[in-house]
PDB file of C-alpha atoms in Angstrom:
ATOM      1  CA  MET A   1       2.665 -99.162   3.905  1.00 66.00           C
ATOM      2  CA  THR A   2      -0.671 -97.409   4.319  1.00 83.00           C
ATOM      3  CA  LYS A   3      -0.845 -93.879   5.661  1.00 88.00           C
ATOM      4  CA  ILE A   4      -2.941 -93.646   8.811  1.00 89.00           C
ATOM      5  CA  THR A   5      -5.457 -90.844   9.326  1.00 87.00           C
ATOM      6  CA  PRO A   6      -8.162 -90.311  11.975  1.00 86.00           C
ATOM      7  CA  THR A   7     -10.668 -91.855   9.564  1.00 84.00           C
ATOM      8  CA  ASN A   8      -9.012 -95.256   9.110  1.00 89.00           C
ATOM      9  CA  LEU A   9      -7.822 -96.192  12.620  1.00 91.00           C
ATOM     10  CA  SER A  10     -10.032 -99.285  12.442  1.00 90.00           C
ATOM     11  CA  SER A  11      -7.834-100.712   9.689  1.00 91.00           C
ATOM     12  CA  ILE A  12      -5.205-101.505  12.350  1.00 93.00           C
ATOM     13  CA  ASP A  13      -5.299-104.954  13.969  1.00 93.00           C
ATOM     14  CA  TRP A  14      -5.732-103.773  17.560  1.00 94.00           C
ATOM     15  CA  GLU A  15      -6.831-107.197  18.802  1.00 91.00           C
ATOM     16  CA  LYS A  16      -3.570-109.008  18.021  1.00 91.00           C
ATOM     17  CA  GLN A  17      -1.510-107.474  20.863  1.00 88.00           C
ATOM     18  CA  ASN A  18      -4.066-106.526  23.534  1.00 89.00           C
ATOM     19  CA  HIS A  19      -5.058-103.258  21.871  1.00 94.00           C
ATOM     20  CA  LEU A  20      -1.486-101.964  21.692  1.00 96.00           C
ATOM     21  CA  VAL A  21       0.744-101.683  18.624  1.00 96.00           C
ATOM     22  CA  PRO A  22       4.492-100.979  18.546  1.00 97.00           C
ATOM     23  CA  ALA A  23       5.354 -97.601  17.040  1.00 97.00           C
ATOM     24  CA  ILE A  24       8.819 -97.098  15.576  1.00 97.00           C
ATOM     25  CA  VAL A  25       9.788 -93.430  15.426  1.00 97.00           C
ATOM     26  CA  GLN A  26      12.049 -92.283  12.591  1.00 95.00           C
ATOM     27  CA  ASP A  27      13.645 -88.861  12.084  1.00 92.00           C
ATOM     28  CA  TYR A  28      11.870 -87.537   8.996  1.00 89.00           C
ATOM     29  CA  GLN A  29      14.905 -85.590   7.799  1.00 85.00           C
ATOM     30  CA  SER A  30      17.835 -87.907   8.526  1.00 84.00           C
ATOM     31  CA  GLY A  31      16.103 -91.287   8.395  1.00 87.00           C
ATOM     32  CA  GLN A  32      17.609 -92.296  11.756  1.00 89.00           C
ATOM     33  CA  VAL A  33      15.506 -94.586  13.943  1.00 93.00           C
ATOM     34  CA  LEU A  34      14.923 -92.710  17.198  1.00 94.00           C
ATOM     35  CA  MET A  35      12.891 -94.900  19.544  1.00 95.00           C
ATOM     36  CA  LEU A  36      10.216 -97.545  19.980  1.00 97.00           C
ATOM     37  CA  GLY A  37       7.010 -96.938  21.917  1.00 97.00           C
ATOM     38  CA  TYR A  38       3.491 -98.363  22.083  1.00 97.00           C
ATOM     39  CA  MET A  39       0.194 -96.809  21.083  1.00 97.00           C
ATOM     40  CA  ASN A  40      -3.421 -97.650  21.689  1.00 96.00           C
ATOM     41  CA  VAL A  41      -6.306 -96.110  19.740  1.00 96.00           C
ATOM     42  CA  GLU A  42      -6.431 -93.050  21.996  1.00 96.00           C
ATOM     43  CA  ALA A  43      -2.671 -92.399  21.792  1.00 97.00           C
ATOM     44  CA  LEU A  44      -2.644 -92.662  18.015  1.00 97.00           C
ATOM     45  CA  ASN A  45      -5.729 -90.494  17.636  1.00 96.00           C
ATOM     46  CA  GLN A  46      -4.206 -87.827  19.908  1.00 96.00           C
ATOM     47  CA  THR A  47      -0.954 -88.009  17.919  1.00 97.00           C
ATOM     48  CA  LEU A  48      -2.802 -87.456  14.651  1.00 97.00           C
ATOM     49  CA  THR A  49      -4.931 -84.659  16.088  1.00 96.00           C
ATOM     50  CA  THR A  50      -2.306 -82.656  18.004  1.00 97.00           C
ATOM     51  CA  LYS A  51       0.703 -83.523  15.783  1.00 97.00           C
ATOM     52  CA  GLN A  52       2.646 -84.269  18.995  1.00 97.00           C
ATOM     53  CA  VAL A  53       3.723 -87.928  19.180  1.00 98.00           C
ATOM     54  CA  THR A  54       1.872 -89.554  22.070  1.00 98.00           C
ATOM     55  CA  PHE A  55       2.265 -93.066  23.461  1.00 98.00           C
ATOM     56  CA  PHE A  56       0.528 -95.325  25.932  1.00 97.00           C
ATOM     57  CA  SER A  57       2.786 -95.911  28.940  1.00 94.00           C
ATOM     58  CA  ARG A  58       2.603 -99.559  29.957  1.00 92.00           C
ATOM     59  CA  SER A  59       4.212 -98.828  33.322  1.00 92.00           C
ATOM     60  CA  LYS A  60       2.032 -95.823  34.218  1.00 91.00           C
ATOM     61  CA  GLN A  61      -1.040 -97.113  32.399  1.00 94.00           C
ATOM     62  CA  ARG A  62      -1.835 -93.748  30.838  1.00 96.00           C
ATOM     63  CA  LEU A  63      -1.216 -91.653  27.763  1.00 97.00           C
ATOM     64  CA  TRP A  64       2.025 -89.672  27.721  1.00 95.00           C
ATOM     65  CA  VAL A  65       3.194 -87.089  25.259  1.00 97.00           C
ATOM     66  CA  LYS A  66       6.842 -87.637  24.353  1.00 96.00           C
ATOM     67  CA  GLY A  67       8.778 -84.785  25.940  1.00 95.00           C
ATOM     68  CA  GLU A  68       6.026 -83.714  28.335  1.00 93.00           C
ATOM     69  CA  SER A  69       8.654 -83.491  31.100  1.00 91.00           C
ATOM     70  CA  SER A  70      11.912 -82.919  29.201  1.00 93.00           C
ATOM     71  CA  GLY A  71      10.550 -80.676  26.459  1.00 94.00           C
ATOM     72  CA  ASN A  72      12.131 -82.967  23.838  1.00 96.00           C
ATOM     73  CA  THR A  73       8.948 -83.460  21.880  1.00 97.00           C
ATOM     74  CA  LEU A  74       8.410 -85.161  18.529  1.00 97.00           C
ATOM     75  CA  ASN A  75       6.479 -83.264  15.854  1.00 97.00           C
ATOM     76  CA  LEU A  76       4.475 -85.689  13.735  1.00 97.00           C
ATOM     77  CA  VAL A  77       4.997 -85.725   9.981  1.00 94.00           C
ATOM     78  CA  SER A  78       3.260 -88.985   9.071  1.00 94.00           C
ATOM     79  CA  ALA A  79       2.045 -92.293  10.468  1.00 96.00           C
ATOM     80  CA  SER A  80       1.930 -95.506   8.441  1.00 95.00           C
ATOM     81  CA  ILE A  81       0.878 -99.086   9.147  1.00 95.00           C
ATOM     82  CA  ASP A  82       2.873-102.094   7.959  1.00 94.00           C
ATOM     83  CA  CYS A  83       1.654-104.908   5.702  1.00 93.00           C
ATOM     84  CA  ASP A  84       0.455-107.032   8.653  1.00 93.00           C
ATOM     85  CA  LYS A  85      -1.462-104.043  10.055  1.00 93.00           C
ATOM     86  CA  ASP A  86       0.025-104.529  13.522  1.00 94.00           C
ATOM     87  CA  SER A  87       2.905-102.031  13.786  1.00 95.00           C
ATOM     88  CA  LEU A  88       3.374 -98.340  13.035  1.00 97.00           C
ATOM     89  CA  LEU A  89       6.095 -96.255  11.458  1.00 97.00           C
ATOM     90  CA  ILE A  90       5.990 -92.732  12.835  1.00 97.00           C
ATOM     91  CA  GLN A  91       8.003 -90.125  10.951  1.00 95.00           C
ATOM     92  CA  ALA A  92       8.668 -87.064  13.069  1.00 96.00           C
ATOM     93  CA  ILE A  93      10.896 -84.061  13.541  1.00 94.00           C
ATOM     94  CA  PRO A  94      12.583 -84.230  16.975  1.00 94.00           C
ATOM     95  CA  ASN A  95      12.992 -81.204  19.190  1.00 95.00           C
ATOM     96  CA  GLY A  96      16.169 -82.166  21.005  1.00 92.00           C
ATOM     97  CA  PRO A  97      17.507 -85.621  21.943  1.00 91.00           C
ATOM     98  CA  THR A  98      14.914 -88.386  21.909  1.00 94.00           C
ATOM     99  CA  CYS A  99      16.439 -90.863  24.376  1.00 92.00           C
ATOM    100  CA  HIS A 100      16.027 -90.295  28.121  1.00 89.00           C
ATOM    101  CA  LEU A 101      19.812 -90.753  28.384  1.00 90.00           C
ATOM    102  CA  GLY A 102      20.279 -87.536  26.431  1.00 89.00           C
ATOM    103  CA  THR A 103      21.300 -89.097  23.127  1.00 88.00           C
ATOM    104  CA  ILE A 104      19.731 -88.441  19.721  1.00 87.00           C
ATOM    105  CA  SER A 105      18.464 -92.005  19.443  1.00 91.00           C
ATOM    106  CA  CYS A 106      17.843 -94.931  21.774  1.00 92.00           C
ATOM    107  CA  TRP A 107      20.151 -96.805  19.371  1.00 88.00           C
ATOM    108  CA  ASN A 108      23.111 -94.473  19.618  1.00 73.00           C
ATOM    109  CA  ASP A 109      25.933 -96.642  18.295  1.00 67.00           C
ATOM    110  CA  GLU A 110      27.567 -95.639  15.015  1.00 63.00           C
ATOM    111  CA  ASN A 111      26.265 -98.689  13.157  1.00 66.00           C
ATOM    112  CA  ALA A 112      22.656 -97.601  13.767  1.00 66.00           C
ATOM    113  CA  LYS A 113      23.075 -94.215  12.089  1.00 74.00           C
ATOM    114  CA  PRO A 114      22.392 -93.522   8.412  1.00 80.00           C
ATOM    115  CA  PHE A 115      25.801 -93.232   6.736  1.00 85.00           C
ATOM    116  CA  LEU A 116      25.505 -89.588   5.692  1.00 85.00           C
ATOM    117  CA  LEU A 117      24.363 -88.586   9.174  1.00 83.00           C
ATOM    118  CA  GLY A 118      27.383 -90.302  10.698  1.00 83.00           C
ATOM    119  CA  LEU A 119      29.679 -88.678   8.147  1.00 90.00           C
ATOM    120  CA  SER A 120      28.160 -85.267   8.853  1.00 89.00           C
ATOM    121  CA  GLN A 121      28.783 -85.703  12.569  1.00 85.00           C
ATOM    122  CA  LEU A 122      32.356 -86.839  11.913  1.00 89.00           C
ATOM    123  CA  ILE A 123      33.001 -83.752   9.781  1.00 93.00           C
ATOM    124  CA  LYS A 124      31.699 -81.620  12.634  1.00 90.00           C
ATOM    125  CA  THR A 125      34.143 -83.201  15.083  1.00 89.00           C
ATOM    126  CA  ARG A 126      37.007 -82.538  12.676  1.00 90.00           C
ATOM    127  CA  LYS A 127      36.000 -78.879  12.485  1.00 89.00           C
ATOM    128  CA  ASN A 128      36.045 -78.443  16.246  1.00 82.00           C
ATOM    129  CA  ALA A 129      39.155 -80.524  16.981  1.00 82.00           C
ATOM    130  CA  ASP A 130      41.990 -78.640  18.693  1.00 75.00           C
ATOM    131  CA  SER A 131      44.628 -80.402  16.651  1.00 65.00           C
ATOM    132  CA  GLU A 132      43.694 -82.900  13.999  1.00 65.00           C
ATOM    133  CA  ASN A 133      46.043 -84.249  11.367  1.00 80.00           C
ATOM    134  CA  SER A 134      43.429 -84.868   8.696  1.00 88.00           C
ATOM    135  CA  TYR A 135      42.459 -83.612   5.276  1.00 92.00           C
ATOM    136  CA  THR A 136      39.080 -82.443   6.603  1.00 94.00           C
ATOM    137  CA  LYS A 137      40.704 -80.356   9.339  1.00 93.00           C
ATOM    138  CA  SER A 138      43.110 -78.848   6.803  1.00 92.00           C
ATOM    139  CA  LEU A 139      40.121 -77.763   4.705  1.00 94.00           C
ATOM    140  CA  PHE A 140      38.552 -75.961   7.645  1.00 94.00           C
ATOM    141  CA  ASP A 141      41.893 -74.339   8.454  1.00 92.00           C
ATOM    142  CA  SER A 142      42.234 -73.119   4.846  1.00 93.00           C
ATOM    143  CA  GLY A 143      39.053 -71.073   5.129  1.00 95.00           C
ATOM    144  CA  VAL A 144      35.684 -70.886   3.429  1.00 96.00           C
ATOM    145  CA  LYS A 145      37.020 -69.501   0.129  1.00 97.00           C
ATOM    146  CA  ARG A 146      39.262 -72.538  -0.380  1.00 96.00           C
ATOM    147  CA  ILE A 147      36.459 -74.943   0.569  1.00 97.00           C
ATOM    148  CA  ALA A 148      34.103 -73.182  -1.847  1.00 97.00           C
ATOM    149  CA  GLN A 149      36.764 -73.419  -4.545  1.00 97.00           C
ATOM    150  CA  LYS A 150      37.004 -77.183  -3.984  1.00 97.00           C
ATOM    151  CA  VAL A 151      33.235 -77.510  -4.345  1.00 97.00           C
ATOM    152  CA  GLY A 152      33.436 -75.652  -7.648  1.00 97.00           C
ATOM    153  CA  GLU A 153      36.324 -77.796  -8.888  1.00 97.00           C
ATOM    154  CA  GLU A 154      34.563 -81.029  -7.975  1.00 97.00           C
ATOM    155  CA  GLY A 155      31.353 -79.817  -9.619  1.00 97.00           C
ATOM    156  CA  VAL A 156      33.238 -79.275 -12.880  1.00 98.00           C
ATOM    157  CA  GLU A 157      34.789 -82.748 -12.580  1.00 97.00           C
ATOM    158  CA  VAL A 158      31.327 -84.269 -12.124  1.00 97.00           C
ATOM    159  CA  ALA A 159      30.050 -82.499 -15.218  1.00 97.00           C
ATOM    160  CA  LEU A 160      33.062 -83.549 -17.302  1.00 97.00           C
ATOM    161  CA  ALA A 161      32.749 -87.184 -16.250  1.00 97.00           C
ATOM    162  CA  ALA A 162      29.094 -87.174 -17.255  1.00 97.00           C
ATOM    163  CA  THR A 163      29.763 -85.603 -20.659  1.00 97.00           C
ATOM    164  CA  VAL A 164      32.213 -88.378 -21.595  1.00 97.00           C
ATOM    165  CA  ASN A 165      29.912 -91.057 -20.137  1.00 96.00           C
ATOM    166  CA  ASP A 166      32.550 -92.275 -17.649  1.00 97.00           C
ATOM    167  CA  LYS A 167      30.270 -93.793 -15.025  1.00 96.00           C
ATOM    168  CA  GLU A 168      33.025 -94.901 -12.635  1.00 96.00           C
ATOM    169  CA  GLU A 169      34.608 -91.456 -12.683  1.00 97.00           C
ATOM    170  CA  LEU A 170      31.175 -89.874 -12.325  1.00 97.00           C
ATOM    171  CA  ILE A 171      30.579 -91.866  -9.135  1.00 97.00           C
ATOM    172  CA  ASN A 172      34.011 -90.983  -7.732  1.00 97.00           C
ATOM    173  CA  GLU A 173      33.718 -87.292  -8.533  1.00 97.00           C
ATOM    174  CA  SER A 174      30.150 -87.163  -7.206  1.00 97.00           C
ATOM    175  CA  ALA A 175      31.399 -88.595  -3.907  1.00 96.00           C
ATOM    176  CA  ASP A 176      34.117 -85.920  -3.808  1.00 97.00           C
ATOM    177  CA  LEU A 177      31.562 -83.215  -4.565  1.00 97.00           C
ATOM    178  CA  LEU A 178      29.163 -84.391  -1.877  1.00 96.00           C
ATOM    179  CA  PHE A 179      31.940 -84.591   0.719  1.00 96.00           C
ATOM    180  CA  HIS A 180      33.257 -81.107  -0.008  1.00 97.00           C
ATOM    181  CA  LEU A 181      29.718 -79.716  -0.065  1.00 97.00           C
ATOM    182  CA  MET A 182      29.145 -81.177   3.412  1.00 96.00           C
ATOM    183  CA  VAL A 183      32.371 -79.543   4.615  1.00 96.00           C
ATOM    184  CA  LEU A 184      31.285 -76.218   3.109  1.00 97.00           C
ATOM    185  CA  LEU A 185      27.889 -76.437   4.795  1.00 96.00           C
ATOM    186  CA  GLU A 186      29.516 -77.242   8.144  1.00 96.00           C
ATOM    187  CA  SER A 187      31.856 -74.264   7.744  1.00 96.00           C
ATOM    188  CA  GLN A 188      28.703 -72.132   7.697  1.00 96.00           C
ATOM    189  CA  ASN A 189      27.182 -73.982  10.680  1.00 95.00           C
ATOM    190  CA  LEU A 190      24.743 -75.779   8.384  1.00 94.00           C
ATOM    191  CA  SER A 191      24.315 -79.429   7.431  1.00 89.00           C
ATOM    192  CA  LEU A 192      22.705 -81.721   4.890  1.00 87.00           C
ATOM    193  CA  LYS A 193      19.629 -81.794   7.137  1.00 84.00           C
ATOM    194  CA  ASP A 194      19.075 -78.125   6.334  1.00 88.00           C
ATOM    195  CA  THR A 195      19.339 -78.869   2.622  1.00 90.00           C
ATOM    196  CA  ILE A 196      17.001 -81.852   2.938  1.00 85.00           C
ATOM    197  CA  SER A 197      14.525 -79.711   4.856  1.00 83.00           C
ATOM    198  CA  CYS A 198      14.551 -77.213   1.975  1.00 88.00           C
ATOM    199  CA  LEU A 199      13.922 -79.981  -0.552  1.00 87.00           C
ATOM    200  CA  GLN A 200      11.086 -81.359   1.560  1.00 80.00           C
ATOM    201  CA  SER A 201       9.401 -77.955   1.764  1.00 82.00           C
ATOM    202  CA  ARG A 202       9.659 -77.594  -2.007  1.00 85.00           C
ATOM    203  CA  HIS A 203       8.228 -81.084  -2.492  1.00 76.00           C
ATOM    204  CA  LYS A 204       5.096 -80.098  -0.567  1.00 67.00           C
ATOM    205  CA  GLN A 205       4.444 -77.089  -2.811  1.00 54.00           C
TER     206      GLN A 205
END
């Protein structure tokens, strides 16, 4: 894919689809596909200039900024064109639910979510369940010190598996470590998205 900037808008094949191109919006942090809209030259140029994702409304025949009524805007991170130069991938950070139905994504079924995002949301439901007979719920009930202890134990197991070059055990223990880390983050009202955001900010430095 080629990154799109205000200086190379002409590289897009605007003629193929009556001067409109489909724009798939993806959550920059989680990777979840949020919605599909359409852009003309003016909508894309405004998106790149204001950093607020803007589409061309085919029904209203005008530009519209996503969230101009609801407040659930999309902050642009990047825009890229595909190999055929006739569709866009917009990576953005959403401010609230993207779908007009109030859901995070217009594809809100579990199969459409990145696995770790779905797992993170499942862990959250376990935390807030009134009565849940599950290992995850028992971890939350045991308190943050016990969860932190499990993260430490699993970290040691990961290191030991690596030192003896046991790849299968390394994979298993890494999965255990990641799961318990996600539980620990949730116990502090954080998530992997916060960790990813930190890594992304470091990557830009």
